[in-house]
Coordinates of C-alpha atoms (C1' of nucleotides) in Angstrom, one line a residue:
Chain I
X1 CA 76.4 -148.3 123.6
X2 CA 77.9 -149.3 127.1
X3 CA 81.9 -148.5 127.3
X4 CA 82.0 -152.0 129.1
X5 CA 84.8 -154.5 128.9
X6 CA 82.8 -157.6 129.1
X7 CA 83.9 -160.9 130.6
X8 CA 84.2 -162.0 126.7
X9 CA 86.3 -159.3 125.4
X10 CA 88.7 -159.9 128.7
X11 CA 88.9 -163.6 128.2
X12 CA 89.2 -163.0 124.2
X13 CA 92.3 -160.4 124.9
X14 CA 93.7 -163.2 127.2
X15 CA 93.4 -165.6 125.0
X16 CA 95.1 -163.9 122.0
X17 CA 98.2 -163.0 124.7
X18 CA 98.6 -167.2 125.0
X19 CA 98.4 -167.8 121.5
X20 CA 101.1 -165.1 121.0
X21 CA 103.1 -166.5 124.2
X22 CA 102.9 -169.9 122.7
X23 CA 103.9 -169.0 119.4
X24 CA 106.9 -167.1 120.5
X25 CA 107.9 -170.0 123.0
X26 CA 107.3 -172.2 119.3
X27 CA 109.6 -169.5 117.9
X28 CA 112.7 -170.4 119.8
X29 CA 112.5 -173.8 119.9
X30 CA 111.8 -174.5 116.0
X31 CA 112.3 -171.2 114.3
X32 CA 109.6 -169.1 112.5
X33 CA 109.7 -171.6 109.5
X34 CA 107.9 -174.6 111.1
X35 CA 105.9 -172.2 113.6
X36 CA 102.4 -174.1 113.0
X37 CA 99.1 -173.3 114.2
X38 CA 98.5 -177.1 115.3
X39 CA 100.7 -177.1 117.4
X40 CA 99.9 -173.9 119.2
X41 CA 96.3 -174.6 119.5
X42 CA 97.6 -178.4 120.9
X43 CA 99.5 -176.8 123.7
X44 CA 96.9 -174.6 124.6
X45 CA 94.6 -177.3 124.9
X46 CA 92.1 -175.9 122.5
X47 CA 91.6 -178.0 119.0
X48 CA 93.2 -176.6 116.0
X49 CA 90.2 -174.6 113.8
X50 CA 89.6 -172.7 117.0
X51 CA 92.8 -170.6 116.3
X52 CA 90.7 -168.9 113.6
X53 CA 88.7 -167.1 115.8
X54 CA 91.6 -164.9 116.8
X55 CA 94.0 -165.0 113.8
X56 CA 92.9 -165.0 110.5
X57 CA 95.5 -167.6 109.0
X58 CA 98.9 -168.2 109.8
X59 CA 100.1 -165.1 108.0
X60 CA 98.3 -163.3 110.1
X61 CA 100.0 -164.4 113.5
X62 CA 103.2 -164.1 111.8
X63 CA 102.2 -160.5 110.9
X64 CA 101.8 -160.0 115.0
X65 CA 104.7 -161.2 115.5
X66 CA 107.2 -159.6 113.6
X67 CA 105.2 -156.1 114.5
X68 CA 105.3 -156.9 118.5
X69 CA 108.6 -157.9 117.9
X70 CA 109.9 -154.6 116.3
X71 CA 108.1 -152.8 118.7
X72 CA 109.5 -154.5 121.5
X73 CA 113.3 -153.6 120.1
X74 CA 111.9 -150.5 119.7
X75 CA 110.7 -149.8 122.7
X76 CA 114.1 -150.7 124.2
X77 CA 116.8 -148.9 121.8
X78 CA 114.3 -145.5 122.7
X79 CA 114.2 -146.3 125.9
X80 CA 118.1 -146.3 126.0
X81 CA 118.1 -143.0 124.2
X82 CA 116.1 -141.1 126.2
X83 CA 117.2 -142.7 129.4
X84 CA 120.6 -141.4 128.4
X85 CA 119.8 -138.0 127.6
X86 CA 122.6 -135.4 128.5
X87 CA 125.3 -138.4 128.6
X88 CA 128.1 -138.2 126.4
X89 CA 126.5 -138.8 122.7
X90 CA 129.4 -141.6 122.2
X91 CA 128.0 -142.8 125.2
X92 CA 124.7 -142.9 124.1
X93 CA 125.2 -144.2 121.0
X94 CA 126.9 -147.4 123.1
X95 CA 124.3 -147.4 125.9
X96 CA 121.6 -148.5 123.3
X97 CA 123.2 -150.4 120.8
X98 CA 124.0 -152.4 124.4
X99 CA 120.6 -152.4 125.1
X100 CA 120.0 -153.5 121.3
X101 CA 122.5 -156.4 121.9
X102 CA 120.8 -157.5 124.8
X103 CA 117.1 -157.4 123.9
X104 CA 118.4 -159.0 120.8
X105 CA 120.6 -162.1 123.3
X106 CA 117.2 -162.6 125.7
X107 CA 115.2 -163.0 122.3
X108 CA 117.9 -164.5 119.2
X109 CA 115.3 -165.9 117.5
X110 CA 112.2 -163.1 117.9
X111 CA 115.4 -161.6 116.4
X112 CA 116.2 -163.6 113.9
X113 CA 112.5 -163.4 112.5
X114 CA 112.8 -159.8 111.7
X115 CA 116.6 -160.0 110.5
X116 CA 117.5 -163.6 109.4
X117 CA 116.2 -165.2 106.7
X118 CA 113.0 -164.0 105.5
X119 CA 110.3 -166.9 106.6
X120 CA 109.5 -168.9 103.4
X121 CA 105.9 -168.3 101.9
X122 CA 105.5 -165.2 103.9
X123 CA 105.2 -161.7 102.5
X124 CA 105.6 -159.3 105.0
X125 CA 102.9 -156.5 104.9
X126 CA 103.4 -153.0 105.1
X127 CA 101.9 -152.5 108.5
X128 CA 105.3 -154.1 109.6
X129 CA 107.5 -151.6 108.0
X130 CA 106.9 -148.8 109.9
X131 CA 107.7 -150.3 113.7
X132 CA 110.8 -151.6 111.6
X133 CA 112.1 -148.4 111.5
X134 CA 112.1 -147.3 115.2
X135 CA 115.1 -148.7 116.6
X136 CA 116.9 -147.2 113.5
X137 CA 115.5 -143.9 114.2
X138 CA 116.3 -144.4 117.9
X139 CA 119.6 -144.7 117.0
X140 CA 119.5 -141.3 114.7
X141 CA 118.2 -139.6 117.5
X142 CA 121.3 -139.5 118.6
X143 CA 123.0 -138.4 116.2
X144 CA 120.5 -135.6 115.5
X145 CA 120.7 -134.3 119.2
X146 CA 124.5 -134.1 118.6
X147 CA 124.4 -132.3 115.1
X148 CA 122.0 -129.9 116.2
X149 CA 123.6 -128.9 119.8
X150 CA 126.5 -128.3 117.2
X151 CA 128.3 -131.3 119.0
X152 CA 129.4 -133.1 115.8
X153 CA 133.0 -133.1 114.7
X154 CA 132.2 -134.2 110.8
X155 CA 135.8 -136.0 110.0
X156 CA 136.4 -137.4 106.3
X157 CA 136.6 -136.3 103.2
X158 CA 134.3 -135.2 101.1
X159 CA 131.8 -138.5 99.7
X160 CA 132.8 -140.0 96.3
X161 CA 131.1 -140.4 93.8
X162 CA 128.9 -137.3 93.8
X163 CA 125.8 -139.2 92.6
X164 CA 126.4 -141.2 96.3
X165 CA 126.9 -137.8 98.0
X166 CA 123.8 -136.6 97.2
X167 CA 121.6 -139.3 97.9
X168 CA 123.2 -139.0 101.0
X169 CA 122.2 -135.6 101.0
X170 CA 118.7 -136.3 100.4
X171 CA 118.8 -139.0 102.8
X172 CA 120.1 -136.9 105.5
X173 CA 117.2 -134.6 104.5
X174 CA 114.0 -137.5 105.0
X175 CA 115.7 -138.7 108.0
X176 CA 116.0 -135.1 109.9
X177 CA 119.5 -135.4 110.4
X178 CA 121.2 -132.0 109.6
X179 CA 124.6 -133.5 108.5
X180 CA 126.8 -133.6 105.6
X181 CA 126.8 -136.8 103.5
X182 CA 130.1 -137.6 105.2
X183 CA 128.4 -137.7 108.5
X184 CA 125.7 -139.7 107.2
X185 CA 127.7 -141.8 105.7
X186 CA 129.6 -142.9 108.4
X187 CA 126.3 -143.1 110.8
X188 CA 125.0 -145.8 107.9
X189 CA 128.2 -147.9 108.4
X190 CA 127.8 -147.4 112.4
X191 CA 124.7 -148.4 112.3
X192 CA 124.9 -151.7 110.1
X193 CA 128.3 -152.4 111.8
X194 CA 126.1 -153.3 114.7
X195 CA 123.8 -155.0 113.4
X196 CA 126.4 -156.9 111.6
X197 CA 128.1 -158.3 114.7
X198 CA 125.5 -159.1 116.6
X199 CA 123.7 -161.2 113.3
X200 CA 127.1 -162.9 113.3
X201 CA 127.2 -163.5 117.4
X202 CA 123.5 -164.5 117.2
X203 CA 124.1 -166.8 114.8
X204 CA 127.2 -168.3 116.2
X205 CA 129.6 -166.6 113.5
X206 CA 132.3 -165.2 116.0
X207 CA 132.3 -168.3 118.2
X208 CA 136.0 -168.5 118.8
X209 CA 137.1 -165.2 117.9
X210 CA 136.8 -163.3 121.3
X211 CA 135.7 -164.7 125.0
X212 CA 133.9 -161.8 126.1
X213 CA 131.3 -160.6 123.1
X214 CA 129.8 -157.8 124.7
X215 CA 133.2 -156.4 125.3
X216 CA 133.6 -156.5 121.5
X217 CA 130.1 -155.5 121.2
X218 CA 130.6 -151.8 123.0
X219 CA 134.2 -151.4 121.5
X220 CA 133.1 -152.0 118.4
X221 CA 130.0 -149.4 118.9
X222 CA 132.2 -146.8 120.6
X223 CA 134.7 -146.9 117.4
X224 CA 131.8 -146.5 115.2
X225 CA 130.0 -143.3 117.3
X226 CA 133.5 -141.4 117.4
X227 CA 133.6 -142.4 113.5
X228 CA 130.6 -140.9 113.4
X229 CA 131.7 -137.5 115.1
X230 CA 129.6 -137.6 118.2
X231 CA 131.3 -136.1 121.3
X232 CA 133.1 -137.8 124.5
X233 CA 132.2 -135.0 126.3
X234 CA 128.9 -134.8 128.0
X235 CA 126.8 -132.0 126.9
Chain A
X1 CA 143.0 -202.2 91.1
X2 CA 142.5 -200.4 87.7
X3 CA 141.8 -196.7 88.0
X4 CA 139.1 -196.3 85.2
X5 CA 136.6 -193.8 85.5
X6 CA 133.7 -196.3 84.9
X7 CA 130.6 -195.1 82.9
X8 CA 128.3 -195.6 86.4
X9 CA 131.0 -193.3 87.9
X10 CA 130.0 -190.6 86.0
X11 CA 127.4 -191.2 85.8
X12 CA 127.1 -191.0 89.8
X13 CA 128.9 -187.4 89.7
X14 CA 126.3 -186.2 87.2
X15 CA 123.7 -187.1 88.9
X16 CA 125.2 -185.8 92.3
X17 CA 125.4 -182.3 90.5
X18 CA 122.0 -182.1 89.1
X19 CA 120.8 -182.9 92.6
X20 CA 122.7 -180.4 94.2
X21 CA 121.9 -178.0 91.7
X22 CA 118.0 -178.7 91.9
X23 CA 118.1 -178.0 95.8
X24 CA 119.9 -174.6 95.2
X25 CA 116.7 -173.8 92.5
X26 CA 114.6 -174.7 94.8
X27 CA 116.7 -172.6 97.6
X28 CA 116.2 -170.2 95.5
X29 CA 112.6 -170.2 95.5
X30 CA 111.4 -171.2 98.5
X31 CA 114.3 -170.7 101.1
X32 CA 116.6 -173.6 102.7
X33 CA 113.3 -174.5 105.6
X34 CA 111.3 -175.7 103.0
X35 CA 114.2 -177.6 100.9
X36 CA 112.7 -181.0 99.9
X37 CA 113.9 -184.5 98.8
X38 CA 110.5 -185.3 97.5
X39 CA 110.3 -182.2 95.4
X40 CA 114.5 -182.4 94.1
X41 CA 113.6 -186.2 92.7
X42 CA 110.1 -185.1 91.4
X43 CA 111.6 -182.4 89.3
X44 CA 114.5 -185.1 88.2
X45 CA 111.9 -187.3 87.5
X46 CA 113.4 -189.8 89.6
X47 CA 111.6 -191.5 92.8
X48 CA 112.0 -190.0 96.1
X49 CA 113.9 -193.4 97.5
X50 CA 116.6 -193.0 95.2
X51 CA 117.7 -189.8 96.4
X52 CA 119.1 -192.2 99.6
X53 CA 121.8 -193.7 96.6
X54 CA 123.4 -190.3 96.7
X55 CA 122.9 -188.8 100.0
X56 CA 122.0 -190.3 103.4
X57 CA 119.7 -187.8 104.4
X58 CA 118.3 -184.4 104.0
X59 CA 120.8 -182.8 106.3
X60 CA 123.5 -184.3 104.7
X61 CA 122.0 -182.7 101.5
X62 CA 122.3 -179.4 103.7
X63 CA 125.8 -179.9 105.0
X64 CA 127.2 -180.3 101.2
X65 CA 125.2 -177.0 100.1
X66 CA 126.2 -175.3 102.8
X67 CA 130.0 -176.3 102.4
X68 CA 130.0 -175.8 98.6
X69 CA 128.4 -172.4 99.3
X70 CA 131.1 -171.2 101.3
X71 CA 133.5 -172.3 99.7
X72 CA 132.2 -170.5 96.3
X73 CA 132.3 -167.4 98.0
X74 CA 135.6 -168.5 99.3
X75 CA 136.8 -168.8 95.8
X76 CA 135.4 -165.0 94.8
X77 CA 136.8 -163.6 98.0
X78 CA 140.5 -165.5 97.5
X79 CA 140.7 -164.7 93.8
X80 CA 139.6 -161.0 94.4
X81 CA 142.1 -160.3 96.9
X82 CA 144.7 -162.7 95.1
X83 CA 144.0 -160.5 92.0
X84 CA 144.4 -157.2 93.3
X85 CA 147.5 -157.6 94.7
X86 CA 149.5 -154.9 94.0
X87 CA 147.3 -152.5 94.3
X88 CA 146.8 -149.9 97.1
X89 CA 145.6 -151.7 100.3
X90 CA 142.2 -149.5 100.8
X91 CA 141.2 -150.5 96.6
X92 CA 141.9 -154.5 97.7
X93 CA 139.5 -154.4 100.7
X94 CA 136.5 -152.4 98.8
X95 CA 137.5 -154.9 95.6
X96 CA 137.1 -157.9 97.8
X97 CA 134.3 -156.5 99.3
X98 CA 132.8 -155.7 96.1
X99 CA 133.3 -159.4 94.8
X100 CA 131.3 -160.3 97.9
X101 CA 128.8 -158.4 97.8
X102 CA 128.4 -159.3 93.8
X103 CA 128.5 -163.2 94.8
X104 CA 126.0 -162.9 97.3
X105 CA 123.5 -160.6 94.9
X106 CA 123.8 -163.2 92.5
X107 CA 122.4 -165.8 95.1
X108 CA 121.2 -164.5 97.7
X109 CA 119.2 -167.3 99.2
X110 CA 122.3 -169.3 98.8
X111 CA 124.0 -166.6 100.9
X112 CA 121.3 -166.7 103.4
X113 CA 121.7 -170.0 103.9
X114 CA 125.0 -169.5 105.5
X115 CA 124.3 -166.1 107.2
X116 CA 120.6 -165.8 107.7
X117 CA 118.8 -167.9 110.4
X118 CA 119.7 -171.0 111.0
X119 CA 117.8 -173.8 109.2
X120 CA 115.0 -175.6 111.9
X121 CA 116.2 -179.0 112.8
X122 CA 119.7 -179.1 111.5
X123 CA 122.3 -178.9 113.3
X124 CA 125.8 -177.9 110.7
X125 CA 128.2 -180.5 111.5
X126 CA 132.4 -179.5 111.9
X127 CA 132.9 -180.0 108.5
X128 CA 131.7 -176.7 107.8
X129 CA 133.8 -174.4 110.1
X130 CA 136.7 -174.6 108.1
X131 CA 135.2 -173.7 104.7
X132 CA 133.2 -170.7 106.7
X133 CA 136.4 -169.2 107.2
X134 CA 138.1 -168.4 104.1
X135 CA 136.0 -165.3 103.1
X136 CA 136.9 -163.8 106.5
X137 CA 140.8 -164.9 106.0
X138 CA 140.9 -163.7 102.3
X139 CA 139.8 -160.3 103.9
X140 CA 142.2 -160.5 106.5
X141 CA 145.0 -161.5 104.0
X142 CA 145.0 -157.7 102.8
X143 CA 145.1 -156.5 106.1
X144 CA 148.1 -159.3 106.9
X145 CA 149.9 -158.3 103.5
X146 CA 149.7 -154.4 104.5
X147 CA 151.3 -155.2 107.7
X148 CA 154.1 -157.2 106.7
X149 CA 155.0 -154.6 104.4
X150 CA 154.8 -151.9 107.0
X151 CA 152.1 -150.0 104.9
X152 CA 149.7 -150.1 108.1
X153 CA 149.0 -147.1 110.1
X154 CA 147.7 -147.7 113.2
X155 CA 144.8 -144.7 114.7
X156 CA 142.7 -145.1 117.5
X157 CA 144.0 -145.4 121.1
X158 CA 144.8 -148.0 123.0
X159 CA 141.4 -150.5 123.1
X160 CA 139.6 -150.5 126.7
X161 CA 138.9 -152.4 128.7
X162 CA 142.1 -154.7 129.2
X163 CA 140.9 -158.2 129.2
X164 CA 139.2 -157.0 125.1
X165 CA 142.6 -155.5 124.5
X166 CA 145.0 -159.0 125.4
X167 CA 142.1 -160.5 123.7
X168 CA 142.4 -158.7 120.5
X169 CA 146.3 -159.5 121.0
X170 CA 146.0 -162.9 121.1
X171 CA 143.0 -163.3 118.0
X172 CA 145.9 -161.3 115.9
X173 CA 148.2 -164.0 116.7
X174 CA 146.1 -166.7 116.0
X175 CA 144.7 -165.0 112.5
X176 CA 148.5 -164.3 111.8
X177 CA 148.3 -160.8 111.9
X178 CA 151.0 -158.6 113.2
X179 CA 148.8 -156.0 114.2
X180 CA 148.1 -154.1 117.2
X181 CA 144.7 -154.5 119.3
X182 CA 143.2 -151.3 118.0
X183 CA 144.5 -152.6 114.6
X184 CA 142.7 -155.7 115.2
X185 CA 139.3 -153.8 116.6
X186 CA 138.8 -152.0 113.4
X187 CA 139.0 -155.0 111.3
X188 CA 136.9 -156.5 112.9
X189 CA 134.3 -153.5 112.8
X190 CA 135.4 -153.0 108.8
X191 CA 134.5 -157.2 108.5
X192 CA 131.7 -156.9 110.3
X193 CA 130.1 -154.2 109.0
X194 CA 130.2 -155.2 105.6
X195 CA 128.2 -157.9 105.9
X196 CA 125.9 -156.3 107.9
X197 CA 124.8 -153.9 105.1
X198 CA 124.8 -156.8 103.0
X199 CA 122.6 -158.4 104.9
X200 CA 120.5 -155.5 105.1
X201 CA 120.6 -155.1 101.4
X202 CA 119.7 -158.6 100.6
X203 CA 116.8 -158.7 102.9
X204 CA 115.4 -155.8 101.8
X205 CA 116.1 -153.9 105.2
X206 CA 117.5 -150.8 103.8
X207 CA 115.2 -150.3 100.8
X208 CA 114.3 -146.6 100.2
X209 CA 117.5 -146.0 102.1
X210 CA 119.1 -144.8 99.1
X211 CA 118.7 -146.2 95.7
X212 CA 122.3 -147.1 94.3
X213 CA 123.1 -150.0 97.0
X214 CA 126.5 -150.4 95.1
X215 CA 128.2 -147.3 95.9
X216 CA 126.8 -146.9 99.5
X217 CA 128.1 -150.7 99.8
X218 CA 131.5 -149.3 98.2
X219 CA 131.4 -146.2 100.2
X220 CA 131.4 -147.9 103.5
X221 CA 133.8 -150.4 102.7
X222 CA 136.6 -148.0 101.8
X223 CA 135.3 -145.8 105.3
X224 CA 136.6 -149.2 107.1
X225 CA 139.7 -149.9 105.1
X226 CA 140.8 -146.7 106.0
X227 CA 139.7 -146.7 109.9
X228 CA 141.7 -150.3 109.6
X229 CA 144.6 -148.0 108.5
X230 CA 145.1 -149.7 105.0
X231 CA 147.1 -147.4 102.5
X232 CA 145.8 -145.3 99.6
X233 CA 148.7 -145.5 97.9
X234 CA 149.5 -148.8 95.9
X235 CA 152.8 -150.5 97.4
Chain D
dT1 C1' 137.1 -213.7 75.5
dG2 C1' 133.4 -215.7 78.2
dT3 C1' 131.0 -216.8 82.3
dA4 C1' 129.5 -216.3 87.4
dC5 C1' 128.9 -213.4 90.8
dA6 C1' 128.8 -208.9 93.3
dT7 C1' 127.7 -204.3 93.2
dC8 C1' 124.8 -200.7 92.6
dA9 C1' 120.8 -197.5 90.7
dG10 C1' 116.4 -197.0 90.6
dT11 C1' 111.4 -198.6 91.6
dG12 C1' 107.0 -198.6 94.0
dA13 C1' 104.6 -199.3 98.0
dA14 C1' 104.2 -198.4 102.6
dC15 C1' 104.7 -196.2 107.4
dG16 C1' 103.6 -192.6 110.3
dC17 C1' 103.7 -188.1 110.6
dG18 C1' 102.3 -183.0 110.4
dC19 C1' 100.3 -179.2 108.2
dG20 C1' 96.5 -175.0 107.0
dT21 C1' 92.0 -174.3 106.3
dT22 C1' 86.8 -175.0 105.9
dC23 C1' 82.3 -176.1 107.7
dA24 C1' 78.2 -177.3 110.1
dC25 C1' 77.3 -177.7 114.9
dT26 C1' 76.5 -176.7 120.1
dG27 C1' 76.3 -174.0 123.9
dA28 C1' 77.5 -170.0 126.4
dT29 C1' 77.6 -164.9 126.8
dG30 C1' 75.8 -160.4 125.7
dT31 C1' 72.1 -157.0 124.1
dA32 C1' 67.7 -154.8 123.2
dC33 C1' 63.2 -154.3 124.5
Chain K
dT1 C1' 63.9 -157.7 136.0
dG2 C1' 62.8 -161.1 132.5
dT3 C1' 62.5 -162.7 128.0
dA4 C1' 63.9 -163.3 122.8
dC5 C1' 67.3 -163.0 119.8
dA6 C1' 72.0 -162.2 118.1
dT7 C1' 76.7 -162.8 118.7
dC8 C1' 80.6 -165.4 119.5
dA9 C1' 84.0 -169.3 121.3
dG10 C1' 85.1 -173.6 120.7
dT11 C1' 84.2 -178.5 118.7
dG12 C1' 85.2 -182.3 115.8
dA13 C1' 85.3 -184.2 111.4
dA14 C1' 87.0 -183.7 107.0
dC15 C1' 89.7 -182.2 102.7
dG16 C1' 93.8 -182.4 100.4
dC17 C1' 98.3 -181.8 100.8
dG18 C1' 103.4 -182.7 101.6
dC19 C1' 107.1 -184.7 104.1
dG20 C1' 111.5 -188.1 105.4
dT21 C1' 112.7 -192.6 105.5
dT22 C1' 112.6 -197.8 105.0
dC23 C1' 112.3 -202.0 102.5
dA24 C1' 112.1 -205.8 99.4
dC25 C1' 112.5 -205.9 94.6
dT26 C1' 114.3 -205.7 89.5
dG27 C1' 117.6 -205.1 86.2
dA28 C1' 121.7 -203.1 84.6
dT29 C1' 126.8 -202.4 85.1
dG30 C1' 131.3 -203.9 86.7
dT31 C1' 134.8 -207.4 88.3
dA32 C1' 137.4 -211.7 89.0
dC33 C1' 138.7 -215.8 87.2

DNA sequence: TGTACATCAGTGAACGCGCGTTCACTGATGTAC
DNA sequence: TGTACATCAGTGAACGCGCGTTCACTGATGTAC
């Protein structure tokens, strides 16, 4: 058995790059919803059953999708972490929600498939919830660094009700993060702060609140790392 | 000009509710892309055609879910906050929030179709900017009514960069709030944070996070009342 | 109070469209000997 | 290196479905005199 790329299996991994290219172009100009396998094959120039011999149904592509897609925000929210390694960790925490908000601006609706609505008729898989997680855990990276270079100023009171505290206890546990409940607490509200604003300046929500979003955007960000605890002082 | 309520006139309303109503089960079980004249006059046993006697079109259909829908969770959010007057400022923000966040549990997919992606193909008209608005202003009401009172204490330093800050300054005017910018900045991060948890929640983003979604929901909200600087104490 | 006319709700057929998926097929590429 | 066979990509027709919207129509309800 040769270790060969043939001509086939070049043109076949080509092919399946188009289809995923055209479906993603489909993606932003109707929305995951009426993303239809006719018309992909149309623009492609290929007839409609010949989809099949790449994806199995339309589920399938859709699967693809959303797990490129979380792996591309991924990529870019660890990216930003790692890039800003021995930065100030509320700088950090600001540098890659940034680079969250703009992966998420070049690519609203790739967005949108993995956060907005869920597409109608689709059940997402499992294989998708695991690259799902990564920017998230880029984000508690972060934190982590912070709490174990003994960086983190844990502010707030004690978590109420104590049934809350110690799932957050546990939580903090699964997730690696050695921090009191408080701590994790106020990383959970951090974290779906951002997500928060940028659903709503994705979707057009804010239009009219503020000029210059990504002003907000890092403001916003910066109040929730130092809510957090993480330092302004580089490490 | 007699003004009669004529037996066709209610029977016109009637029929206008059960159509509405249909659309939101249907909403409910197959998500807003996928909402179908064909399948709401089917169910009413009436003939697709005659759904045109009570609403031009399917997007017009969409614009009066989408405004009664809003303004349902207007209702909750005004008659939470309107309710708890009187109480201490942080309990009226998580209260509110709480009445939100039990609104939109109840229908979710009705909730998505306001916050989640937007729905392929339509366009929402102007009509529905002003009914989007009232859950945000009954939140910012308790934030208003603290100020006035003087039962606001103001943390966080001054907002950077300038241009955000006179920004801020001026959104607090036009909201009719006499807070500071760094006032202002938190509210927004409380506002926006809350929704995004709820988003979270409602699209299953945060499942396995912890298991009583309630009290983390609670939990955060009061962390943002009190980084807004709303009082413990009832005035 | 009764009649003539206007308004309106609902019908049923039709137009023209798009969709996902299956299937038997042709012809090109790759593999084993 | 050449031949025989297996694999695979792509075709084109078909199945069965659903959609929004228009239109000429019937028959019931409401209104003006």
């Amino acid at each position: 058995m040769a270790i060969h790329v043939t001509a086939r299996q070049r043109a076949r991994a080509q092919i399946i790059d188009e289809i995923l290219e055209q479906a993603r172009r489909q993606l932003a100009s109707h929305g995951a919803a009426s993303l239809s396998l006719r018309s992909i094959a149309r623009e492609l120039g290929m007839v409609s059953s010949a989809i099949y011999r790449y994806f199995e149904s339309r589920d399938a592509l859709l699967t693809t999708l959303i797990i490129e897609t979380y792996d591309a925000l991924g990529d870019e929210a660890e990216r930003a972490a790692a890039d800003s390694a021995g930065d100030a960790d509320v700088e950090r925490w600001v540098t890659t929600a940034n680079a969250i908000r703009a992966w998420a601006l070049a690519a609203p609706h790739e967005y949108m498939l993995v956060f907005g609505s869920p597409v109608p008729g689709y059940a997402a898989p499992d294989d998708t919830v695991a690259p799902g997680t990564r920017v998230t855990f880029a984000l508690l990276s972060i934190v982590r660094d912070a709490a174990v270079a003994g960086r983190l100023t844990v502010h707030g009171d004690d978590v109420e009700p104590d049934a809350l505290s110690h799932e957050l206890a546990r939580l903090a546990q699964v997730v690696d993060l050695p921090v009191p409940p408080a701590a994790m607490l106020a990383t959970l509200a951090a974290w779906t702060q951002l997500f928060g604003l940028l659903g709503f300046e994705i979707t057009n929500q804010t239009r009219g609140v503020v000029e210059d979003h990504g002003a907000l955007f890092a403001a916003t960000a910066r109040l929730g790392a130092r809510s957090i605890g993480l330092s302004d002082r580089p490490g």
